[in-house]
mmCIF file of C-alpha atoms in Angstrom:
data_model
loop_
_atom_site.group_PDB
_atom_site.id
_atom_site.type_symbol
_atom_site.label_atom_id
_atom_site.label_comp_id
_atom_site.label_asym_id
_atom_site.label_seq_id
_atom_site.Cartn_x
_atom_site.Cartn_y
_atom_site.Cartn_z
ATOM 1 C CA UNK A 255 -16.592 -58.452 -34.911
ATOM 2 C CA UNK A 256 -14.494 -56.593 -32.184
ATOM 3 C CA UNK A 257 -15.587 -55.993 -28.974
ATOM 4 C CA UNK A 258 -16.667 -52.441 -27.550
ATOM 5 C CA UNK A 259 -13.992 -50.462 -25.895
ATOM 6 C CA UNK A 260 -15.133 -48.808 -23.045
ATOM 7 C CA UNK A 261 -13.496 -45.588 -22.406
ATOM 8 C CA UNK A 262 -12.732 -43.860 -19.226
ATOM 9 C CA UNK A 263 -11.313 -41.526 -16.909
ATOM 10 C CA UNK A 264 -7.274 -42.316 -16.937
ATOM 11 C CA UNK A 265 -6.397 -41.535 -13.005
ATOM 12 C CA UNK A 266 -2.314 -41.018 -12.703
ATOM 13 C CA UNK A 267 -0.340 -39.289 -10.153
ATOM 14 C CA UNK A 268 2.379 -38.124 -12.533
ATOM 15 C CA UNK A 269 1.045 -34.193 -12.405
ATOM 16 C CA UNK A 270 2.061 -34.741 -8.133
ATOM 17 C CA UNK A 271 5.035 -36.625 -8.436
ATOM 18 C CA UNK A 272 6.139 -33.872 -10.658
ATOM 19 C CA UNK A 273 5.223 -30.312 -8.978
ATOM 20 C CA UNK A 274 7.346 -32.513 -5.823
ATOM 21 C CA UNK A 275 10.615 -32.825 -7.729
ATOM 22 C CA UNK A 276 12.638 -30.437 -6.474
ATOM 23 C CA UNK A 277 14.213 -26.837 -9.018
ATOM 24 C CA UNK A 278 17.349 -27.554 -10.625
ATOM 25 C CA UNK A 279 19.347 -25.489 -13.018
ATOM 26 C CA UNK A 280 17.929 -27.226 -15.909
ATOM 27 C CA UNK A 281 14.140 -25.709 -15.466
ATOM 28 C CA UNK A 282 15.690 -22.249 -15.307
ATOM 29 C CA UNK A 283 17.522 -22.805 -18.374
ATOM 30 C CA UNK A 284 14.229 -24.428 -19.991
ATOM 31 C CA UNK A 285 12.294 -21.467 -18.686
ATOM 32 C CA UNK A 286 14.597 -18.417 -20.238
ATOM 33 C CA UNK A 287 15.092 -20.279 -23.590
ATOM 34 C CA UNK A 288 11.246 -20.645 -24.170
ATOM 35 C CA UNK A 289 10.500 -17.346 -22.843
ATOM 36 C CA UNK A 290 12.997 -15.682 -24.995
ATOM 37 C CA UNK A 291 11.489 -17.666 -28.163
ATOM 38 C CA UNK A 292 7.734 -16.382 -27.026
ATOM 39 C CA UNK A 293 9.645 -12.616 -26.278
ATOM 40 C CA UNK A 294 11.004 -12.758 -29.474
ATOM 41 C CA UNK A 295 7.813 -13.793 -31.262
ATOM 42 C CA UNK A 296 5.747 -10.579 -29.990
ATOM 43 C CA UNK A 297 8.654 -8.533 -30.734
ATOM 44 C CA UNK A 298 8.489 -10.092 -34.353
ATOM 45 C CA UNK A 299 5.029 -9.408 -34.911
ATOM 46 C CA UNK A 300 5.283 -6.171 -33.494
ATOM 47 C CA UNK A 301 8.167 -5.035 -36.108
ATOM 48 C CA UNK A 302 6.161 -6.487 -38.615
ATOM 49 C CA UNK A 303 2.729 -4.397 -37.799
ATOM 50 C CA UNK A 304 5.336 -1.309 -37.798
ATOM 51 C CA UNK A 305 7.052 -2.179 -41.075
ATOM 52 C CA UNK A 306 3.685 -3.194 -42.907
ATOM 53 C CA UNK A 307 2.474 0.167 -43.580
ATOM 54 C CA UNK A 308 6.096 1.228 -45.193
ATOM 55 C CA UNK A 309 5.743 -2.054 -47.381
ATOM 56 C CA UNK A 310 2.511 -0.563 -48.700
ATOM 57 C CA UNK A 311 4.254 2.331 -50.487
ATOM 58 C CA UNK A 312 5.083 3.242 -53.521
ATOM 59 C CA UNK A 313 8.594 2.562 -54.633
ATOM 60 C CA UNK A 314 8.718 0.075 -51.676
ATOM 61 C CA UNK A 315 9.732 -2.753 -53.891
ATOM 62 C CA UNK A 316 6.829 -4.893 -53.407
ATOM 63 C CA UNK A 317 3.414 -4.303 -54.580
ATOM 64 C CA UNK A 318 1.446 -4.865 -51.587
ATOM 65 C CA UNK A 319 -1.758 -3.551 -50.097
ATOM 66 C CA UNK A 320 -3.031 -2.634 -47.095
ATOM 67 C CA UNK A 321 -5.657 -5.378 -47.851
ATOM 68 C CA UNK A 322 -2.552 -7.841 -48.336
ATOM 69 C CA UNK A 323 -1.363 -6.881 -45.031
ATOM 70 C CA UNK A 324 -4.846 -7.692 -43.170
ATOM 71 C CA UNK A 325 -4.880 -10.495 -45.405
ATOM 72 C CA UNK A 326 -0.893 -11.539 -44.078
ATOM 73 C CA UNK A 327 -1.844 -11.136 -40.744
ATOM 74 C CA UNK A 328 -4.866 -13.452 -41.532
ATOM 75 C CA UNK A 329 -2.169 -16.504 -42.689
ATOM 76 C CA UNK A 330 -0.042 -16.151 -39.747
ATOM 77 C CA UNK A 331 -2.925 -16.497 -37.356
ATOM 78 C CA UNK A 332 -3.911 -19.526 -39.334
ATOM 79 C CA UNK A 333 0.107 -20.529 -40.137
ATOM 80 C CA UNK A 334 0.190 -20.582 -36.472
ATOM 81 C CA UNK A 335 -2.936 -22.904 -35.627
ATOM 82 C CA UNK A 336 -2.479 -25.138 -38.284
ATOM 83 C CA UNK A 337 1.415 -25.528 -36.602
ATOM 84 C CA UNK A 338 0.116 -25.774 -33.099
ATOM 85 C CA UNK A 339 -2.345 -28.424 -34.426
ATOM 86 C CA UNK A 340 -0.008 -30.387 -36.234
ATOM 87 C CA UNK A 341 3.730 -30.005 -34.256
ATOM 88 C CA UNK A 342 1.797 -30.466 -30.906
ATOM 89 C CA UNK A 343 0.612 -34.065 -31.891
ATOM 90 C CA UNK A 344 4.536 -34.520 -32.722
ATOM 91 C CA UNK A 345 6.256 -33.278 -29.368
ATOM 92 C CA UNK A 346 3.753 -35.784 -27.949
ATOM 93 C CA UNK A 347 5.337 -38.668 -30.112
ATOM 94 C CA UNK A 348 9.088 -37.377 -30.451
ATOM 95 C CA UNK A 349 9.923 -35.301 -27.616
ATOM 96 C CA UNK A 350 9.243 -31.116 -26.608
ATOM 97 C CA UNK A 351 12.801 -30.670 -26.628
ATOM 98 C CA UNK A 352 13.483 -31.766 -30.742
ATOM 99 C CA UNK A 353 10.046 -30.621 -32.017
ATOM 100 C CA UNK A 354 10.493 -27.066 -30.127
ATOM 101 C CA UNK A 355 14.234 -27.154 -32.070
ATOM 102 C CA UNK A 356 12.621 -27.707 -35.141
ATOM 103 C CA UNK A 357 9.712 -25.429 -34.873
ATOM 104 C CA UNK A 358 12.109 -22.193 -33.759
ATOM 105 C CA UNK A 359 14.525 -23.312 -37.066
ATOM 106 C CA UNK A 360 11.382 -23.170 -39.252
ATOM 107 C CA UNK A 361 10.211 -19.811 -37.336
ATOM 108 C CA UNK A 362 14.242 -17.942 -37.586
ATOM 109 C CA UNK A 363 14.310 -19.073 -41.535
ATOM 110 C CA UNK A 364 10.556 -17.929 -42.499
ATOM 111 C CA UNK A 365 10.963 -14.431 -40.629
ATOM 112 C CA UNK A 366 14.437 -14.405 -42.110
ATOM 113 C CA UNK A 367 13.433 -14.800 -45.571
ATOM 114 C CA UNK A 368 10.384 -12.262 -45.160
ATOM 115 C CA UNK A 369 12.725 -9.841 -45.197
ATOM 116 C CA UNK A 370 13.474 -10.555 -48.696
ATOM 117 C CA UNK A 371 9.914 -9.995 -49.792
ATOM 118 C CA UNK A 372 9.434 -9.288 -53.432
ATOM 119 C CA UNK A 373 5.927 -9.737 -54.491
ATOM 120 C CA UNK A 374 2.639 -10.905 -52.064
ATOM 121 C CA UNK A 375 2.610 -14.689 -52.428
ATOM 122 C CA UNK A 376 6.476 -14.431 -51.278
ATOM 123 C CA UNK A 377 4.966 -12.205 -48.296
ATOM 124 C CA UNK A 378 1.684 -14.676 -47.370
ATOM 125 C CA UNK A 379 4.399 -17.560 -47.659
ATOM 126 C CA UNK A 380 6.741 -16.448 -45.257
ATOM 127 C CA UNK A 381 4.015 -15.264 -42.764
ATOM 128 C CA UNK A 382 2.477 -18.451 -43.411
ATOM 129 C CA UNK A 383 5.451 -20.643 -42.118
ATOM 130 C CA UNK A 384 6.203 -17.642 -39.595
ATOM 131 C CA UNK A 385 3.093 -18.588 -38.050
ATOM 132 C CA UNK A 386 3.749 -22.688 -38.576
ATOM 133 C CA UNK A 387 7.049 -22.439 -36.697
ATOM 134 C CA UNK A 388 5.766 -20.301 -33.548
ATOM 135 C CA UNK A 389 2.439 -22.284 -33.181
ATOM 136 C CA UNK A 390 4.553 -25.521 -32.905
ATOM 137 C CA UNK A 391 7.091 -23.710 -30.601
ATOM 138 C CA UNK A 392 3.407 -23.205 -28.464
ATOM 139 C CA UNK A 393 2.949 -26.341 -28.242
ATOM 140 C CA UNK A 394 6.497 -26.889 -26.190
ATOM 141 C CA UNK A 395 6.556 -23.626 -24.373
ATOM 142 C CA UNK A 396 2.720 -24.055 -23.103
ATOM 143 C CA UNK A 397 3.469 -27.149 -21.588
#
């Protein structure tokens, strides 16, 4: 039969040691890359909000509603939790600096390949993974 574990407060001095190391070139370059991935991100979803109600259309190519684009936005939001979720437990295992490479190759090819939408599942897909790649880029950039 094992033995209770007790669990407790973990004390650690890390978080000091840390805000005490002095700025060096790297940070800045860590700092503009992730900002210009989360910049990018609200300019995506921005373009997308604009663009939605032209996709809606007839003779747009796609049949989509404006119900399917409430319904899109709906999958990114939960694209994007389900990635935080699931890439942040990773970066924690194998590094910020892969995952967050990872995450913004998933994010460039889903937002690329929205743009070749051709029916609604294609569109829900694409947000879908849209949302997967930028809530695992989150969970570098955050911390």
């Amino acid at each position: 039969m094992p033995e209770k574990v007790q669990l407790g407060t973990v004390r650690t001095q890390i978080p000091a040691r840390l805000d005490r190391l002095p700025w060096a070139r790297f940070h800045t370059m860590v700092v503009l890359g992730l900002g210009t991935a989360w910049i990018l991100d609200g300019l995506e979803v921005t373009m997308v909000g604009n663009v939605a109600a032209r996709l809606t259309e007839p003779g747009s190519g796609v049949d989509i509603t404006p119900a399917h684009i409430g319904q899109a936005a709906a999958i990114y939001v939960a694209g994007a939790c389900i990635g935080a979720l699931f890439f942040g437990e990773l970066t924690d295992r194998h590094g910020r600096k892969k995952l967050f490479m990872i995450t913004l190759v998933i994010y460039l090819t889903a937002t690329t390949l929205t743009a070749f939408t051709f029916s609604p599942w294609w569109f829900f897909l694409c947000r879908f993974f849209t949302g997967f790649g930028i809530g695992g880029e989150y969970a570098a950039i955050n911390s």
